[in-house]
Amino acid sequence: MKRIAIDMDEVIADFHPKMLATWNAHFSQQLTLDELNLFNLHQDDPDKLVEIFELVGDPTFFADLGVIADSQRVIARLSEHYEIFITTAAMEVPTSFNAKFQWLKQHFPAIKPSNIVFCGNKSIINADYMIDDNVINFANFCGEGILYSAPHNRHVTGYRRVENWQEIETLLL
Amino acid sequence: MKRIAIDMDEVIADFHPKMLATWNAHFSQQLTLDELNLFNLHQDDPDKLVEIFELVGDPTFFADLGVIADSQRVIARLSEHYEIFITTAAMEVPTSFNAKFQWLKQHFPAIKPSNIVFCGNKSIINADYMIDDNVINFANFCGEGILYSAPHNRHVTGYRRVENWQEIETLLL
């Protein structure tokens, strides 16, 4: 049985709208979803990045993220044909461990805890496919990276790209 | 650079003496280190296993474990020649996340958070070597398992076995 490693934030957990609301409230701005790009911050405004990590470091930040449309239904179908692991870079925000674990328990109760991975450098993951929005995770990955579209990765080429979970369903089933 | 995945409990973190003291105090017994074998409990006394998971589930249980002799020195040397990841089955005891992360920060500050993995099923780990006391983790591992001796695995054959970190130093350096 082939194995799929699935990221959390921006792939099954709707991180971006919560981040946008938190950003706009904190900095008194009115950015839109497409205007907010945290991936440029380390170059453009490193001080702001430190502030962002403090906001995201609130142990409850990840507790109430929405669920990305169709991810529950499609993952349930995929699990009949593939081994499913959730692989999230939780080590970047260690205060998120408990909220992320509880979120998965609540929204994806069929995924066993033994198939959840909190990691950092995802080259440690041994899988056939990795569905992720962050292209850095594909660099030394042993399988095929499938890029889940997000505002911050629109410019990226070189990987199969999916816009939503319906496209993953078509691609892998 | 080849990669080594290193387990925590019974390999770098001295879980067994703490477990023994906790067991003896809780059950008013006087077992010795060699007599306590949690790996037989699921057959011999499943009710006791539930109690043990409750004791170990105390969020502070893993905070004050000792450091296995020579592990710090040898891992520092290994890291000059290998990529080092810490891979621990923390998903079995989700209340341990914070204590385990803080323990690593305290005793192995040179290991970057991005090289720490909290997982369950370790077949997800992509490495050349895995140093672990639990042979179940080698079953579908893509590299070579190196068995770190512990009372519960004395009967196991079929893997290279090491008794201590000095032997790992000799084996891998």
mmCIF file of C-alpha atoms in Angstrom:
data_model
loop_
_atom_site.group_PDB
_atom_site.id
_atom_site.type_symbol
_atom_site.label_atom_id
_atom_site.label_comp_id
_atom_site.label_asym_id
_atom_site.label_seq_id
_atom_site.Cartn_x
_atom_site.Cartn_y
_atom_site.Cartn_z
ATOM 1 C CA MET A 1 0.000 0.000 0.000
ATOM 2 C CA LYS A 2 1.488 3.353 -0.994
ATOM 3 C CA ARG A 3 1.783 6.068 1.619
ATOM 4 C CA ILE A 4 0.704 9.723 1.535
ATOM 5 C CA ALA A 5 2.138 12.288 3.954
ATOM 6 C CA ILE A 6 -0.296 15.182 4.371
ATOM 7 C CA ASP A 7 0.606 18.573 5.823
ATOM 8 C CA MET A 8 -1.750 20.383 8.214
ATOM 9 C CA ASP A 9 -1.640 24.185 7.856
ATOM 10 C CA GLU A 10 -2.952 25.431 4.500
ATOM 11 C CA VAL A 11 -3.704 21.850 3.388
ATOM 12 C CA ILE A 12 -6.255 20.485 5.866
ATOM 13 C CA ALA A 13 -6.243 23.273 8.493
ATOM 14 C CA ASP A 14 -7.313 26.707 7.284
ATOM 15 C CA PHE A 15 -4.430 28.678 8.805
ATOM 16 C CA HIS A 16 -4.445 31.674 6.476
ATOM 17 C CA PRO A 17 -7.814 33.319 7.356
ATOM 18 C CA LYS A 18 -7.052 33.067 11.102
ATOM 19 C CA MET A 19 -3.565 34.480 10.490
ATOM 20 C CA LEU A 20 -4.997 37.320 8.396
ATOM 21 C CA ALA A 21 -7.569 38.256 11.059
ATOM 22 C CA THR A 22 -4.873 38.118 13.766
ATOM 23 C CA TRP A 23 -2.473 40.193 11.645
ATOM 24 C CA ASN A 24 -5.025 42.864 10.770
ATOM 25 C CA ALA A 25 -6.168 43.148 14.399
ATOM 26 C CA HIS A 26 -2.612 43.341 15.758
ATOM 27 C CA PHE A 27 -1.171 45.760 13.190
ATOM 28 C CA SER A 28 -4.426 47.695 12.595
ATOM 29 C CA GLN A 29 -4.298 46.934 8.884
ATOM 30 C CA GLN A 30 -6.829 45.820 6.264
ATOM 31 C CA LEU A 31 -4.822 43.335 4.209
ATOM 32 C CA THR A 32 -6.646 40.827 2.031
ATOM 33 C CA LEU A 33 -5.952 37.078 1.870
ATOM 34 C CA ASP A 34 -3.791 37.514 -1.234
ATOM 35 C CA GLU A 35 -1.827 40.430 0.177
ATOM 36 C CA LEU A 36 -0.624 38.664 3.309
ATOM 37 C CA ASN A 37 2.537 36.656 2.595
ATOM 38 C CA LEU A 38 4.440 35.507 5.669
ATOM 39 C CA PHE A 39 7.028 33.769 3.500
ATOM 40 C CA ASN A 40 8.528 37.097 2.374
ATOM 41 C CA LEU A 41 8.712 38.510 5.898
ATOM 42 C CA HIS A 42 12.132 37.161 6.820
ATOM 43 C CA GLN A 43 13.528 39.387 4.035
ATOM 44 C CA ASP A 44 11.095 42.283 4.046
ATOM 45 C CA ASP A 45 10.486 42.828 7.756
ATOM 46 C CA PRO A 46 12.239 40.415 10.161
ATOM 47 C CA ASP A 47 11.015 42.330 13.231
ATOM 48 C CA LYS A 48 7.430 41.730 12.171
ATOM 49 C CA LEU A 49 8.214 38.027 11.754
ATOM 50 C CA VAL A 50 9.285 37.866 15.412
ATOM 51 C CA GLU A 51 5.983 39.487 16.402
ATOM 52 C CA ILE A 52 4.079 37.009 14.235
ATOM 53 C CA PHE A 53 5.792 34.056 15.887
ATOM 54 C CA GLU A 54 4.728 35.493 19.260
ATOM 55 C CA LEU A 55 1.097 35.735 18.133
ATOM 56 C CA VAL A 56 1.116 32.263 16.602
ATOM 57 C CA GLY A 57 2.893 30.980 19.722
ATOM 58 C CA ASP A 58 -0.280 31.488 21.741
ATOM 59 C CA PRO A 59 -1.041 27.861 22.766
ATOM 60 C CA THR A 60 -4.643 28.276 21.573
ATOM 61 C CA PHE A 61 -3.872 29.782 18.157
ATOM 62 C CA PHE A 62 -4.157 26.488 16.247
ATOM 63 C CA ALA A 63 -7.117 25.166 18.259
ATOM 64 C CA ASP A 64 -9.958 26.739 16.265
ATOM 65 C CA LEU A 65 -8.707 26.737 12.676
ATOM 66 C CA GLY A 66 -11.314 25.809 10.102
ATOM 67 C CA VAL A 67 -11.150 22.606 8.083
ATOM 68 C CA ILE A 68 -10.179 22.962 4.413
ATOM 69 C CA ALA A 69 -13.142 22.100 2.173
ATOM 70 C CA ASP A 70 -13.504 18.419 1.178
ATOM 71 C CA SER A 71 -10.338 17.307 3.028
ATOM 72 C CA GLN A 72 -12.250 15.090 5.473
ATOM 73 C CA ARG A 73 -14.258 13.346 2.772
ATOM 74 C CA VAL A 74 -11.341 12.839 0.381
ATOM 75 C CA ILE A 75 -8.926 11.652 3.097
ATOM 76 C CA ALA A 76 -11.544 9.113 4.212
ATOM 77 C CA ARG A 77 -11.673 7.798 0.631
ATOM 78 C CA LEU A 78 -7.875 7.886 0.206
ATOM 79 C CA SER A 79 -7.428 5.865 3.409
ATOM 80 C CA GLU A 80 -9.114 2.913 1.714
ATOM 81 C CA HIS A 81 -6.304 2.783 -0.855
ATOM 82 C CA TYR A 82 -3.312 4.425 0.798
ATOM 83 C CA GLU A 83 -1.608 4.586 4.170
ATOM 84 C CA ILE A 84 -2.242 8.116 5.457
ATOM 85 C CA PHE A 85 0.139 10.046 7.723
ATOM 86 C CA ILE A 86 -0.263 13.630 8.905
ATOM 87 C CA THR A 87 3.138 15.333 8.865
ATOM 88 C CA THR A 88 3.281 18.839 10.280
ATOM 89 C CA ALA A 89 6.243 21.099 11.033
ATOM 90 C CA ALA A 90 5.052 21.639 14.596
ATOM 91 C CA MET A 91 8.627 22.024 15.917
ATOM 92 C CA GLU A 92 8.617 25.570 14.467
ATOM 93 C CA VAL A 93 5.972 26.479 17.059
ATOM 94 C CA PRO A 94 6.379 24.062 19.992
ATOM 95 C CA THR A 95 3.561 25.767 21.893
ATOM 96 C CA SER A 96 1.202 24.404 19.235
ATOM 97 C CA PHE A 97 1.663 20.680 20.092
ATOM 98 C CA ASN A 98 -1.446 20.216 22.188
ATOM 99 C CA ALA A 99 -3.771 22.344 20.052
ATOM 100 C CA LYS A 100 -2.666 20.560 16.883
ATOM 101 C CA PHE A 101 -3.101 17.114 18.419
ATOM 102 C CA GLN A 102 -6.572 17.978 19.744
ATOM 103 C CA TRP A 103 -7.573 19.554 16.433
ATOM 104 C CA LEU A 104 -6.731 16.333 14.582
ATOM 105 C CA LYS A 105 -8.611 14.266 17.166
ATOM 106 C CA GLN A 106 -11.650 16.488 16.699
ATOM 107 C CA HIS A 107 -11.707 16.827 12.910
ATOM 108 C CA PHE A 108 -9.957 13.629 11.744
ATOM 109 C CA PRO A 109 -10.820 11.071 14.452
ATOM 110 C CA ALA A 110 -10.150 8.147 12.079
ATOM 111 C CA ILE A 111 -6.468 9.036 11.842
ATOM 112 C CA LYS A 112 -4.634 7.065 14.521
ATOM 113 C CA PRO A 113 -2.224 8.995 16.765
ATOM 114 C CA SER A 114 0.500 6.594 15.596
ATOM 115 C CA ASN A 115 0.107 8.083 12.098
ATOM 116 C CA ILE A 116 0.639 11.671 13.260
ATOM 117 C CA VAL A 117 4.115 13.172 12.957
ATOM 118 C CA PHE A 118 5.286 16.436 14.503
ATOM 119 C CA CYS A 119 8.563 17.302 12.826
ATOM 120 C CA GLY A 120 10.629 20.144 11.382
ATOM 121 C CA ASN A 121 12.886 19.110 8.506
ATOM 122 C CA LYS A 122 10.538 16.949 6.424
ATOM 123 C CA SER A 123 13.320 15.120 4.576
ATOM 124 C CA ILE A 124 12.989 12.695 7.507
ATOM 125 C CA ILE A 125 9.609 11.551 6.098
ATOM 126 C CA ASN A 126 9.488 8.240 4.237
ATOM 127 C CA ALA A 127 6.431 8.301 1.976
ATOM 128 C CA ASP A 128 5.450 7.978 -1.680
ATOM 129 C CA TYR A 129 3.622 11.306 -1.884
ATOM 130 C CA MET A 130 3.742 14.454 0.201
ATOM 131 C CA ILE A 131 0.900 16.955 -0.103
ATOM 132 C CA ASP A 132 2.230 20.262 1.171
ATOM 133 C CA ASP A 133 1.960 23.990 0.485
ATOM 134 C CA ASN A 134 5.598 24.686 1.325
ATOM 135 C CA VAL A 135 7.947 23.735 -1.472
ATOM 136 C CA ILE A 136 10.958 23.680 0.847
ATOM 137 C CA ASN A 137 9.644 20.361 2.167
ATOM 138 C CA PHE A 138 10.054 18.689 -1.233
ATOM 139 C CA ALA A 139 13.771 19.512 -1.637
ATOM 140 C CA ASN A 140 15.189 16.300 -0.138
ATOM 141 C CA PHE A 141 11.965 14.307 0.079
ATOM 142 C CA CYS A 142 12.326 10.705 -1.122
ATOM 143 C CA GLY A 143 8.884 10.597 -2.798
ATOM 144 C CA GLU A 144 6.879 12.943 -5.043
ATOM 145 C CA GLY A 145 5.827 16.321 -3.741
ATOM 146 C CA ILE A 146 2.333 17.509 -4.665
ATOM 147 C CA LEU A 147 2.017 21.253 -4.209
ATOM 148 C CA TYR A 148 -1.195 22.436 -2.564
ATOM 149 C CA SER A 149 -1.858 25.913 -3.935
ATOM 150 C CA ALA A 150 -1.637 28.859 -1.569
ATOM 151 C CA PRO A 151 -1.104 32.589 -2.186
ATOM 152 C CA HIS A 152 2.549 32.308 -1.130
ATOM 153 C CA ASN A 153 3.420 29.547 -3.670
ATOM 154 C CA ARG A 154 1.725 30.871 -6.831
ATOM 155 C CA HIS A 155 5.109 31.514 -8.496
ATOM 156 C CA VAL A 156 6.466 27.988 -7.838
ATOM 157 C CA THR A 157 6.876 25.595 -10.768
ATOM 158 C CA GLY A 158 8.334 22.108 -11.092
ATOM 159 C CA TYR A 159 5.755 20.145 -9.092
ATOM 160 C CA ARG A 160 2.298 18.778 -9.691
ATOM 161 C CA ARG A 161 -0.031 21.426 -8.312
ATOM 162 C CA VAL A 162 -3.511 20.945 -6.884
ATOM 163 C CA GLU A 163 -5.971 23.756 -6.200
ATOM 164 C CA ASN A 164 -8.264 21.843 -3.857
ATOM 165 C CA TRP A 165 -9.126 18.416 -2.441
ATOM 166 C CA GLN A 166 -11.342 17.540 -5.389
ATOM 167 C CA GLU A 167 -8.269 17.708 -7.595
ATOM 168 C CA ILE A 168 -6.387 15.422 -5.191
ATOM 169 C CA GLU A 169 -9.285 12.986 -5.384
ATOM 170 C CA THR A 170 -9.048 12.955 -9.183
ATOM 171 C CA LEU A 171 -5.255 12.708 -9.141
ATOM 172 C CA LEU A 172 -4.839 9.876 -6.644
ATOM 173 C CA LEU A 173 -8.038 7.832 -6.943
ATOM 174 C CA MET B 1 26.086 12.589 4.883
ATOM 175 C CA LYS B 2 24.375 9.529 6.315
ATOM 176 C CA ARG B 3 21.577 9.994 8.810
ATOM 177 C CA ILE B 4 21.015 8.440 12.247
ATOM 178 C CA ALA B 5 17.581 8.427 13.921
ATOM 179 C CA ILE B 6 17.955 8.151 17.686
ATOM 180 C CA ASP B 7 15.179 7.159 20.073
ATOM 181 C CA MET B 8 14.746 8.932 23.429
ATOM 182 C CA ASP B 9 13.446 6.625 26.194
ATOM 183 C CA GLU B 10 15.923 3.911 27.167
ATOM 184 C CA VAL B 11 18.462 5.200 24.625
ATOM 185 C CA ILE B 12 19.292 8.759 25.662
ATOM 186 C CA ALA B 13 16.662 9.333 28.409
ATOM 187 C CA ASP B 14 16.859 7.013 31.412
ATOM 188 C CA PHE B 15 13.181 6.070 31.522
ATOM 189 C CA HIS B 16 13.458 2.726 33.305
ATOM 190 C CA PRO B 17 14.696 3.800 36.800
ATOM 191 C CA LYS B 18 11.998 6.510 36.981
ATOM 192 C CA MET B 19 9.376 3.999 35.839
ATOM 193 C CA LEU B 20 10.564 1.453 38.415
ATOM 194 C CA ALA B 21 10.433 3.961 41.272
ATOM 195 C CA THR B 22 6.968 5.102 40.161
ATOM 196 C CA TRP B 23 5.761 1.502 39.830
ATOM 197 C CA ASN B 24 7.088 0.402 43.222
ATOM 198 C CA ALA B 25 5.617 3.458 44.945
ATOM 199 C CA HIS B 26 2.222 3.068 43.252
ATOM 200 C CA PHE B 27 1.821 -0.709 43.660
ATOM 201 C CA SER B 28 3.733 -0.957 46.989
ATOM 202 C CA GLN B 29 6.163 -3.452 45.475
ATOM 203 C CA GLN B 30 9.946 -3.905 45.540
ATOM 204 C CA LEU B 31 10.703 -4.956 41.967
ATOM 205 C CA THR B 32 14.241 -4.621 40.647
ATOM 206 C CA LEU B 33 15.259 -3.063 37.309
ATOM 207 C CA ASP B 34 15.439 -6.486 35.644
ATOM 208 C CA GLU B 35 12.097 -7.661 37.035
ATOM 209 C CA LEU B 36 10.021 -4.779 35.648
ATOM 210 C CA ASN B 37 8.978 -5.460 32.055
ATOM 211 C CA LEU B 38 6.217 -3.228 30.730
ATOM 212 C CA PHE B 39 6.357 -4.975 27.347
ATOM 213 C CA ASN B 40 4.713 -8.109 28.769
ATOM 214 C CA LEU B 41 1.935 -6.219 30.538
ATOM 215 C CA HIS B 42 -0.530 -6.080 27.652
ATOM 216 C CA GLN B 43 -0.672 -9.901 27.872
ATOM 217 C CA ASP B 44 -0.055 -10.488 31.566
ATOM 218 C CA ASP B 45 -2.057 -7.702 33.188
ATOM 219 C CA PRO B 46 -3.830 -5.266 30.839
ATOM 220 C CA ASP B 47 -5.524 -3.441 33.741
ATOM 221 C CA LYS B 48 -2.140 -2.597 35.184
ATOM 222 C CA LEU B 49 -1.056 -1.284 31.789
ATOM 223 C CA VAL B 50 -3.938 1.187 31.860
ATOM 224 C CA GLU B 51 -2.820 2.356 35.306
ATOM 225 C CA ILE B 52 0.763 2.691 34.066
ATOM 226 C CA PHE B 53 -0.327 4.865 31.152
ATOM 227 C CA GLU B 54 -2.131 7.100 33.634
ATOM 228 C CA LEU B 55 1.019 7.464 35.753
ATOM 229 C CA VAL B 56 3.222 8.088 32.735
ATOM 230 C CA GLY B 57 0.574 10.480 31.406
ATOM 231 C CA ASP B 58 1.413 12.965 34.153
ATOM 232 C CA PRO B 59 2.699 15.921 32.068
ATOM 233 C CA THR B 60 5.808 16.150 34.280
ATOM 234 C CA PHE B 61 6.748 12.454 34.184
ATOM 235 C CA PHE B 62 9.329 12.806 31.392
ATOM 236 C CA ALA B 63 10.711 16.149 32.615
ATOM 237 C CA ASP B 64 13.323 14.888 35.074
ATOM 238 C CA LEU B 65 14.593 11.662 33.487
ATOM 239 C CA GLY B 66 18.342 11.145 33.768
ATOM 240 C CA VAL B 67 20.627 11.205 30.731
ATOM 241 C CA ILE B 68 22.003 7.836 29.593
ATOM 242 C CA ALA B 69 25.771 7.702 30.197
ATOM 243 C CA ASP B 70 27.992 8.991 27.377
ATOM 244 C CA SER B 71 25.080 9.773 25.054
ATOM 245 C CA GLN B 72 25.785 13.522 25.051
ATOM 246 C CA ARG B 73 29.482 13.118 24.294
ATOM 247 C CA VAL B 74 29.038 10.456 21.613
ATOM 248 C CA ILE B 75 26.146 12.244 19.871
ATOM 249 C CA ALA B 76 28.276 15.407 19.744
ATOM 250 C CA ARG B 77 31.015 13.383 18.000
ATOM 251 C CA LEU B 78 28.556 11.596 15.699
ATOM 252 C CA SER B 79 27.070 14.924 14.601
ATOM 253 C CA GLU B 80 30.399 15.793 12.966
ATOM 254 C CA HIS B 81 29.998 12.848 10.590
ATOM 255 C CA TYR B 82 26.256 12.129 10.436
ATOM 256 C CA GLU B 83 22.980 14.009 10.298
ATOM 257 C CA ILE B 84 21.334 13.387 13.700
ATOM 258 C CA PHE B 85 17.565 13.235 14.259
ATOM 259 C CA ILE B 86 15.796 12.433 17.520
ATOM 260 C CA THR B 87 12.778 10.233 16.763
ATOM 261 C CA THR B 88 10.508 9.440 19.697
ATOM 262 C CA ALA B 89 7.119 7.726 19.817
ATOM 263 C CA ALA B 90 5.619 10.618 21.772
ATOM 264 C CA MET B 91 2.158 10.091 20.217
ATOM 265 C CA GLU B 92 1.687 7.134 22.614
ATOM 266 C CA VAL B 93 1.675 9.644 25.481
ATOM 267 C CA PRO B 94 0.547 12.994 24.057
ATOM 268 C CA THR B 95 0.751 14.629 27.505
ATOM 269 C CA SER B 96 4.542 14.180 27.252
ATOM 270 C CA PHE B 97 5.078 16.594 24.321
ATOM 271 C CA ASN B 98 6.200 19.617 26.310
ATOM 272 C CA ALA B 99 8.331 17.734 28.851
ATOM 273 C CA LYS B 100 10.119 15.818 26.094
ATOM 274 C CA PHE B 101 10.783 18.959 24.068
ATOM 275 C CA GLN B 102 12.113 20.850 27.114
ATOM 276 C CA TRP B 103 14.231 17.839 28.170
ATOM 277 C CA LEU B 104 15.952 17.799 24.765
ATOM 278 C CA LYS B 105 16.506 21.558 24.898
ATOM 279 C CA GLN B 106 18.105 21.184 28.329
ATOM 280 C CA HIS B 107 20.290 18.124 27.746
ATOM 281 C CA PHE B 108 20.940 18.237 23.983
ATOM 282 C CA PRO B 109 20.892 21.968 23.148
ATOM 283 C CA ALA B 110 22.932 21.412 19.970
ATOM 284 C CA ILE B 111 20.139 19.386 18.380
ATOM 285 C CA LYS B 112 17.988 21.786 16.385
ATOM 286 C CA PRO B 113 14.200 21.606 16.924
ATOM 287 C CA SER B 114 13.883 20.932 13.187
ATOM 288 C CA ASN B 115 15.699 17.622 13.753
ATOM 289 C CA ILE B 116 13.287 16.458 16.462
ATOM 290 C CA VAL B 117 10.443 14.126 15.454
ATOM 291 C CA PHE B 118 7.469 13.179 17.610
ATOM 292 C CA CYS B 119 5.836 10.205 15.937
ATOM 293 C CA GLY B 120 4.199 6.845 16.541
ATOM 294 C CA ASN B 121 4.685 4.323 13.744
ATOM 295 C CA LYS B 122 8.400 4.739 13.010
ATOM 296 C CA SER B 123 8.247 3.229 9.531
ATOM 297 C CA ILE B 124 7.637 6.863 8.525
ATOM 298 C CA ILE B 125 11.286 7.649 9.354
ATOM 299 C CA ASN B 126 13.732 8.002 6.453
ATOM 300 C CA ALA B 127 17.229 7.363 7.818
ATOM 301 C CA ASP B 128 20.243 5.101 7.323
ATOM 302 C CA TYR B 129 20.405 3.905 10.928
ATOM 303 C CA MET B 130 17.884 3.816 13.755
ATOM 304 C CA ILE B 131 19.148 3.348 17.307
ATOM 305 C CA ASP B 132 16.204 2.101 19.342
ATOM 306 C CA ASP B 133 15.416 -0.284 22.212
ATOM 307 C CA ASN B 134 12.067 -1.347 20.751
ATOM 308 C CA VAL B 135 12.456 -3.879 17.979
ATOM 309 C CA ILE B 136 8.944 -3.215 16.659
ATOM 310 C CA ASN B 137 10.324 0.025 15.203
ATOM 311 C CA PHE B 138 12.701 -1.863 12.888
ATOM 312 C CA ALA B 139 10.011 -3.985 11.206
ATOM 313 C CA ASN B 140 9.325 -1.698 8.229
ATOM 314 C CA PHE B 141 12.207 0.703 8.680
ATOM 315 C CA CYS B 142 14.015 1.533 5.426
ATOM 316 C CA GLY B 143 17.493 1.575 7.025
ATOM 317 C CA GLU B 144 19.375 -0.590 9.513
ATOM 318 C CA GLY B 145 18.076 -0.952 13.035
ATOM 319 C CA ILE B 146 20.658 -0.973 15.836
ATOM 320 C CA LEU B 147 19.203 -2.441 19.006
ATOM 321 C CA TYR B 148 20.041 -0.615 22.223
ATOM 322 C CA SER B 149 20.029 -3.227 24.977
ATOM 323 C CA ALA B 150 17.356 -3.048 27.644
ATOM 324 C CA PRO B 151 15.949 -5.661 30.055
ATOM 325 C CA HIS B 152 12.843 -6.070 27.875
ATOM 326 C CA ASN B 153 14.788 -6.890 24.650
ATOM 327 C CA ARG B 154 17.402 -9.377 25.974
ATOM 328 C CA HIS B 155 15.755 -12.239 24.042
ATOM 329 C CA VAL B 156 15.728 -10.423 20.681
ATOM 330 C CA THR B 157 18.102 -11.556 17.939
ATOM 331 C CA GLY B 158 18.566 -10.562 14.304
ATOM 332 C CA TYR B 159 19.915 -7.030 14.809
ATOM 333 C CA ARG B 160 23.238 -5.491 15.704
ATOM 334 C CA ARG B 161 23.061 -4.925 19.434
ATOM 335 C CA VAL B 162 24.831 -2.281 21.494
ATOM 336 C CA GLU B 163 25.110 -2.288 25.278
ATOM 337 C CA ASN B 164 26.044 1.368 25.714
ATOM 338 C CA TRP B 165 27.088 4.552 23.911
ATOM 339 C CA GLN B 166 30.752 3.584 23.914
ATOM 340 C CA GLU B 167 29.848 0.654 21.684
ATOM 341 C CA ILE B 168 27.916 2.988 19.347
ATOM 342 C CA GLU B 169 31.002 5.199 19.178
ATOM 343 C CA THR B 170 33.132 2.217 18.157
ATOM 344 C CA LEU B 171 30.522 0.948 15.705
ATOM 345 C CA LEU B 172 29.769 4.172 13.843
ATOM 346 C CA LEU B 173 32.979 6.203 14.127
#
